[in-house]
CSV table of C-alpha atoms in Angstrom, one decimal:
chain,number,residue,atom,x,y,z
A,1,MET,CA,105.5,88.5,89.9
A,2,LEU,CA,105.5,92.3,89.8
A,3,GLU,CA,108.2,94.0,92.0
A,4,GLU,CA,105.4,96.0,93.6
A,5,VAL,CA,103.7,92.7,94.7
A,6,GLU,CA,107.0,91.3,96.0
A,7,ARG,CA,107.4,94.4,98.1
A,8,TRP,CA,103.8,94.2,99.2
A,9,LEU,CA,104.3,90.6,100.3
A,10,ALA,CA,107.2,91.7,102.5
A,11,THR,CA,105.4,94.7,104.1
A,12,ARG,CA,101.7,93.8,104.1
A,13,SER,CA,101.6,90.1,104.8
A,14,TRP,CA,101.7,89.1,108.4
A,15,SER,CA,101.1,86.3,110.8
A,16,VAL,CA,98.6,86.4,113.7
A,17,ALA,CA,101.6,86.0,116.0
A,18,ASP,CA,103.0,89.3,114.9
A,19,ARG,CA,100.4,91.2,116.9
A,20,PRO,CA,99.8,89.8,120.4
A,21,LEU,CA,96.3,90.3,121.7
A,22,HIS,CA,97.5,92.8,124.4
A,23,ARG,CA,99.0,95.0,121.7
A,24,ILE,CA,95.8,94.9,119.6
A,25,LEU,CA,93.7,95.8,122.7
A,26,ALA,CA,96.0,98.6,123.6
A,27,ALA,CA,95.7,100.0,120.1
A,28,LYS,CA,91.9,99.8,120.2
A,29,GLN,CA,91.8,101.6,123.6
A,30,ARG,CA,94.2,104.3,122.3
A,31,THR,CA,92.3,104.9,119.0
A,32,GLY,CA,88.8,104.5,120.3
A,33,GLN,CA,87.7,102.4,117.3
A,34,THR,CA,84.8,100.0,117.7
A,35,ILE,CA,84.6,96.6,116.1
A,36,SER,CA,81.5,94.7,114.7
A,37,VAL,CA,81.7,91.0,113.8
A,38,VAL,CA,79.2,89.9,111.2
A,39,LEU,CA,78.3,86.3,110.4
A,40,PRO,CA,76.2,85.8,107.3
A,41,ALA,CA,74.2,82.6,107.9
A,42,LEU,CA,72.0,80.2,106.0
A,43,ASN,CA,71.1,76.9,107.6
A,44,GLU,CA,74.2,76.8,109.8
A,45,GLU,CA,72.8,75.6,113.1
A,46,GLU,CA,75.6,73.0,113.5
A,47,THR,CA,78.4,75.5,113.5
A,48,VAL,CA,77.2,79.1,114.1
A,49,GLY,CA,76.6,78.6,117.8
A,50,ASP,CA,80.2,77.5,118.5
A,51,ILE,CA,81.7,80.4,116.5
A,52,VAL,CA,79.6,83.0,118.3
A,53,ALA,CA,80.3,81.5,121.7
A,54,ILE,CA,84.1,81.4,121.1
A,55,ILE,CA,84.2,85.0,119.9
A,56,ARG,CA,82.0,86.1,122.8
A,57,HIS,CA,84.1,84.3,125.4
A,58,ASP,CA,87.5,85.2,124.0
A,59,LEU,CA,87.0,88.7,122.6
A,60,VAL,CA,84.1,90.1,124.6
A,61,GLU,CA,84.2,88.6,128.0
A,62,GLN,CA,87.9,87.7,128.5
A,63,VAL,CA,89.3,90.6,126.4
A,64,PRO,CA,87.0,93.6,125.4
A,65,LEU,CA,88.0,93.7,121.8
A,66,VAL,CA,84.8,93.1,120.0
A,67,ASP,CA,81.9,95.5,120.6
A,68,GLU,CA,79.1,93.6,118.8
A,69,ILE,CA,78.4,90.2,117.2
A,70,VAL,CA,75.7,90.2,114.6
A,71,VAL,CA,74.3,87.2,112.8
A,72,VAL,CA,72.4,88.1,109.7
A,73,ASP,CA,70.1,85.2,108.8
A,74,SER,CA,69.3,85.0,105.1
A,75,GLY,CA,66.3,82.8,105.3
A,76,SER,CA,67.3,79.7,107.3
A,77,THR,CA,64.8,76.9,107.6
A,78,ASP,CA,66.7,75.3,110.5
A,79,ARG,CA,67.4,76.6,114.0
A,80,THR,CA,70.3,78.9,112.9
A,81,SER,CA,68.7,82.0,114.5
A,82,GLU,CA,67.8,80.4,117.8
A,83,VAL,CA,71.3,78.8,118.2
A,84,ALA,CA,73.0,82.0,117.3
A,85,ALA,CA,71.0,84.0,119.7
A,86,ALA,CA,71.4,81.5,122.5
A,87,ALA,CA,75.2,81.7,122.0
A,88,GLY,CA,75.1,85.5,122.5
A,89,ALA,CA,74.8,87.1,119.1
A,90,ARG,CA,72.2,89.7,118.0
A,91,VAL,CA,70.3,88.1,115.2
A,92,VAL,CA,68.7,90.1,112.4
A,93,HIS,CA,66.8,88.6,109.5
A,94,ARG,CA,68.0,89.8,106.1
A,95,ASP,CA,64.4,90.8,105.0
A,96,GLU,CA,64.0,93.1,108.1
A,97,ILE,CA,66.9,95.3,106.9
A,98,LEU,CA,66.0,98.0,104.3
A,99,PRO,CA,62.6,96.5,103.5
A,100,ARG,CA,61.8,99.0,100.8
A,101,ILE,CA,64.4,97.2,98.6
A,102,PRO,CA,63.3,93.6,98.1
A,103,ALA,CA,66.1,91.2,99.1
A,104,VAL,CA,67.6,88.8,96.7
A,105,PRO,CA,69.3,85.5,97.5
A,106,GLY,CA,73.1,85.7,97.9
A,107,LYS,CA,75.9,86.2,100.3
A,108,GLY,CA,76.9,89.6,99.0
A,109,GLU,CA,73.3,90.8,99.6
A,110,VAL,CA,73.6,89.9,103.3
A,111,LEU,CA,77.0,91.5,103.8
A,112,TRP,CA,75.7,94.8,102.1
A,113,ARG,CA,72.7,95.0,104.3
A,114,SER,CA,74.7,94.2,107.4
A,115,LEU,CA,76.2,97.7,107.2
A,116,LEU,CA,72.8,99.1,108.1
A,117,VAL,CA,72.5,97.1,111.3
A,118,THR,CA,76.0,97.4,112.7
A,119,SER,CA,77.9,100.4,114.1
A,120,GLY,CA,81.5,99.5,114.3
A,121,ASP,CA,84.3,101.6,112.8
A,122,ILE,CA,85.8,98.3,111.7
A,123,VAL,CA,83.5,95.5,110.3
A,124,CYS,CA,84.8,91.9,110.4
A,125,PHE,CA,83.1,89.3,108.3
A,126,ILE,CA,83.3,85.6,109.4
A,127,ASP,CA,81.6,82.7,107.5
A,128,ALA,CA,79.2,80.8,109.7
A,129,ASP,CA,80.2,77.2,108.5
A,130,LEU,CA,83.7,77.1,110.0
A,131,ARG,CA,84.6,74.1,112.2
A,132,GLU,CA,87.3,74.0,114.9
A,133,PHE,CA,87.0,77.8,115.0
A,134,SER,CA,89.6,80.0,116.7
A,135,SER,CA,89.1,83.6,117.7
A,136,ASP,CA,92.5,84.2,116.1
A,137,PHE,CA,90.5,84.6,112.9
A,138,VAL,CA,89.0,87.7,114.3
A,139,SER,CA,91.8,89.2,116.3
A,140,GLY,CA,94.3,88.4,113.5
A,141,ILE,CA,92.5,90.3,110.8
A,142,VAL,CA,91.4,93.3,112.8
A,143,GLY,CA,94.8,93.7,114.3
A,144,PRO,CA,96.4,95.6,111.4
A,145,LEU,CA,93.4,97.9,111.1
A,146,LEU,CA,94.0,99.0,114.7
A,147,THR,CA,97.8,99.3,114.6
A,148,GLU,CA,98.4,100.4,111.0
A,149,PRO,CA,96.6,103.7,110.0
A,150,GLY,CA,97.3,103.2,106.3
A,151,VAL,CA,95.6,99.8,106.1
A,152,ASP,CA,91.9,99.7,105.1
A,153,LEU,CA,91.1,96.1,104.3
A,154,VAL,CA,92.7,92.8,105.7
A,155,LYS,CA,92.0,89.3,104.3
A,156,GLY,CA,92.7,86.2,106.3
A,157,MET,CA,95.0,83.6,104.7
A,158,TYR,CA,95.1,80.0,105.8
A,159,ASP,CA,95.5,76.4,104.8
A,160,ARG,CA,92.3,74.8,103.4
A,161,PRO,CA,92.5,71.0,103.7
A,162,LEU,CA,90.2,68.8,101.6
A,163,ALA,CA,89.4,65.2,102.5
A,164,GLY,CA,92.3,65.2,104.9
A,165,THR,CA,94.8,66.5,102.4
A,166,ALA,CA,96.5,69.8,103.1
A,167,GLY,CA,96.3,72.6,100.6
A,168,GLN,CA,93.6,71.1,98.4
A,169,GLY,CA,90.7,73.3,99.4
A,170,GLY,CA,89.8,76.5,97.5
A,171,ARG,CA,89.2,74.9,94.2
A,172,VAL,CA,87.3,77.9,92.8
A,173,THR,CA,90.2,80.1,93.9
A,174,GLU,CA,92.7,78.1,92.0
A,175,LEU,CA,90.7,77.4,88.9
A,176,MET,CA,88.9,80.7,88.4
A,177,ALA,CA,89.8,83.6,90.8
A,178,ARG,CA,93.6,83.3,90.8
A,179,PRO,CA,94.0,83.1,87.0
A,180,LEU,CA,91.6,86.1,86.6
A,181,LEU,CA,93.5,88.2,89.1
A,182,ASN,CA,96.9,87.3,87.8
A,183,MET,CA,96.0,88.1,84.2
A,184,HIS,CA,93.8,91.2,84.7
A,185,TRP,CA,94.7,92.6,88.1
A,186,PRO,CA,98.3,91.4,88.7
A,187,GLN,CA,98.7,93.8,91.7
A,188,LEU,CA,96.4,91.4,93.6
A,189,ALA,CA,98.4,88.3,92.7
A,190,GLY,CA,99.9,88.2,96.2
A,191,PHE,CA,96.6,87.4,98.0
A,192,VAL,CA,96.8,83.8,99.2
A,193,GLN,CA,93.0,83.5,99.7
A,194,PRO,CA,91.3,86.2,97.6
A,195,LEU,CA,87.9,84.5,97.9
A,196,GLY,CA,88.1,83.8,101.6
A,197,GLY,CA,85.1,84.8,103.7
A,198,GLU,CA,87.1,86.0,106.7
A,199,TYR,CA,88.2,89.6,106.3
A,200,ALA,CA,87.9,93.0,108.0
A,201,ALA,CA,87.7,96.5,106.7
A,202,ARG,CA,87.1,100.0,107.8
A,203,ARG,CA,83.5,101.1,107.5
A,204,SER,CA,84.7,104.2,105.7
A,205,LEU,CA,85.9,101.9,102.8
A,206,LEU,CA,83.0,99.4,102.8
A,207,GLU,CA,80.4,102.1,102.6
A,208,GLN,CA,81.9,103.4,99.3
A,209,LEU,CA,82.0,100.0,97.6
A,210,PRO,CA,79.4,98.3,95.4
A,211,PHE,CA,78.5,94.8,96.6
A,212,PRO,CA,77.8,92.0,94.1
A,213,VAL,CA,74.8,90.2,95.6
A,214,GLY,CA,76.2,86.7,95.2
A,215,TYR,CA,79.4,84.8,95.4
A,216,GLY,CA,81.3,87.4,93.4
A,217,VAL,CA,81.4,89.8,96.4
A,218,GLU,CA,84.9,88.9,97.6
A,219,LEU,CA,86.5,89.3,94.3
A,220,GLY,CA,84.6,92.4,93.5
A,221,MET,CA,85.5,93.9,96.8
A,222,LEU,CA,89.2,93.3,96.3
A,223,VAL,CA,89.3,94.8,92.8
A,224,ASP,CA,87.2,97.8,93.7
A,225,ALA,CA,89.2,98.5,96.9
A,226,LEU,CA,92.4,98.3,94.9
A,227,HIS,CA,91.2,101.0,92.6
A,228,LEU,CA,89.7,103.1,95.4
A,229,VAL,CA,92.5,103.1,98.0
A,230,GLY,CA,95.5,101.4,96.3
A,231,LEU,CA,97.5,98.2,97.0
A,232,ASP,CA,99.3,99.5,100.2
A,233,ALA,CA,95.9,99.9,101.9
A,234,LEU,CA,95.3,96.2,101.5
A,235,ALA,CA,96.9,93.4,103.6
A,236,GLN,CA,96.6,89.8,104.7
A,237,VAL,CA,97.2,87.8,107.9
A,238,ASP,CA,98.0,84.1,108.3
A,239,VAL,CA,95.5,82.7,110.8
A,240,GLY,CA,96.4,79.0,110.5
A,241,VAL,CA,93.9,76.4,109.1
A,242,ARG,CA,90.4,76.9,107.9
A,243,LYS,CA,88.0,73.9,108.1
A,244,HIS,CA,84.5,74.2,106.7
A,245,ARG,CA,81.8,72.4,104.8
A,246,HIS,CA,82.9,71.8,101.2
A,247,GLN,CA,80.5,72.3,98.2
A,248,ASP,CA,80.0,69.7,95.5
A,249,GLY,CA,81.4,70.2,92.0
A,250,GLN,CA,78.3,71.7,90.5
A,251,ALA,CA,77.8,74.2,93.3
A,252,LEU,CA,81.4,75.2,92.7
A,253,GLY,CA,80.6,75.7,89.0
A,254,ARG,CA,77.9,78.1,89.9
A,255,MET,CA,80.2,80.0,92.2
A,256,ALA,CA,82.8,80.2,89.5
A,257,ALA,CA,80.3,81.6,87.0
A,258,ALA,CA,79.2,84.3,89.4
A,259,ILE,CA,82.9,85.2,90.0
A,260,TYR,CA,83.6,85.4,86.3
A,261,ARG,CA,80.6,87.6,85.8
A,262,THR,CA,81.9,89.9,88.5
A,263,ALA,CA,85.2,90.1,86.9
A,264,GLN,CA,83.7,90.7,83.5
A,265,LEU,CA,81.7,93.7,84.7
A,266,ARG,CA,84.8,95.2,86.1
A,267,LEU,CA,86.8,94.6,83.0
A,268,ALA,CA,84.3,96.1,80.5
A,269,ARG,CA,81.1,97.0,82.3
A,270,GLY,CA,79.7,95.4,79.1
A,271,HIS,CA,76.5,93.5,78.3
A,272,LEU,CA,76.5,89.8,79.0
A,273,ILE,CA,74.5,88.1,76.3
A,274,ARG,CA,73.6,85.0,78.3
A,275,PRO,CA,73.9,85.5,82.1
A,276,SER,CA,73.2,81.8,82.9
A,277,LEU,CA,75.0,78.5,83.4
A,278,THR,CA,73.8,75.1,82.2
A,279,GLN,CA,75.0,72.0,84.1
A,280,PHE,CA,74.1,68.4,83.7
A,281,ASP,CA,72.8,65.7,86.0
A,282,ARG,CA,72.4,62.0,85.0
A,283,GLY,CA,68.7,61.1,85.1
A,284,GLU,CA,66.7,58.0,84.1
A,285,ASP,CA,66.9,59.0,80.4
A,286,GLY,CA,70.5,60.1,80.3
A,287,PHE,CA,72.1,63.5,81.1
A,288,GLU,CA,69.5,66.2,81.9
A,289,PRO,CA,70.4,69.9,81.6
A,290,ARG,CA,69.7,72.2,84.5
A,291,THR,CA,70.1,75.9,83.9
A,292,TYR,CA,70.9,78.4,86.7
A,293,SER,CA,70.9,82.2,86.5
A,294,VAL,CA,74.2,83.9,87.2
A,295,ASP,CA,74.2,86.6,89.8
A,296,THR,CA,74.3,89.9,87.8
A,297,GLU,CA,72.9,92.4,90.2
A,298,GLU,CA,75.0,94.6,92.4
A,299,ARG,CA,74.0,96.8,95.3
A,300,PRO,CA,75.3,100.5,95.2
A,301,PRO,CA,77.7,101.9,97.7
A,302,MET,CA,75.9,102.2,101.0
A,303,VAL,CA,76.6,105.9,101.2
A,304,GLU,CA,74.1,106.3,98.4
A,305,ILE,CA,71.3,104.8,100.4
A,306,ALA,CA,69.1,107.4,102.1
A,307,GLU,CA,68.4,105.4,105.2
A,308,TYR,CA,72.1,104.9,105.8
A,309,ALA,CA,72.8,108.6,105.5
A,310,GLU,CA,70.0,109.4,107.9
A,311,ARG,CA,71.3,106.9,110.4
A,312,ARG,CA,74.8,108.5,110.2
A,313,VAL,CA,73.3,112.0,110.9
A,314,ALA,CA,71.3,110.7,113.8
């Protein structure tokens, strides 16, 4: 491991217990910064309501840390929107945001568009499929942004149990993202959960970053932030244990392909001859190929979007 990374681990890796809630709140009141929490959601009616309710109870009503909770629905066919709204979130449909640019499927697309419908100086992203959720996920990762002026982006780190076994979650991280980062961006080798969906950043950083539209958004954001603001402006906080719905092996394969594509673009900005992935399912006549397109599109930095600039002026 690079000496720079060892030093970073000692100075930019914290535990949620390092910043008690009263200290975080005092820093918010002192600096006047506002906080938006965004949950990208697609068919998450079973979990999104509990997450919103806990954040609202703990960090809006009990302690005034969070200024707005926004759920961006990316086309749910269940009751995700209704459940989220009943729990106290403001719900916005993806297609209602920046309608002149047709939306495409993907998590990164939703996160990018969320910048147009939120106002916080700090934006905190939380996945909507978490179970046994704790508001420590929010307070833990926004804490350094309120208390450390030199920090611009904070990732959550946690244990990810799989089938009751500790530390076995995060298969795409271990098989794809971590090798890529260690080999090509070794300064980022200290991140425990580089692909984790729980992180917070200053709007002033997010609005300058391109957003891969799909699952490559987390890796792309880390790499681009490293080049834009440097390693010392990045940090991570241990928030305990993350439990969520696990994907099957083929879904993980598609995620890995999108992440590899995101890395490839940043390594060479070259042309990918075949931006697709073929997988196999056993059918009545043997193995049947199914080919999926790999997310190749990226949204430009939000500061380049006219509607965003107009909103800032207003």
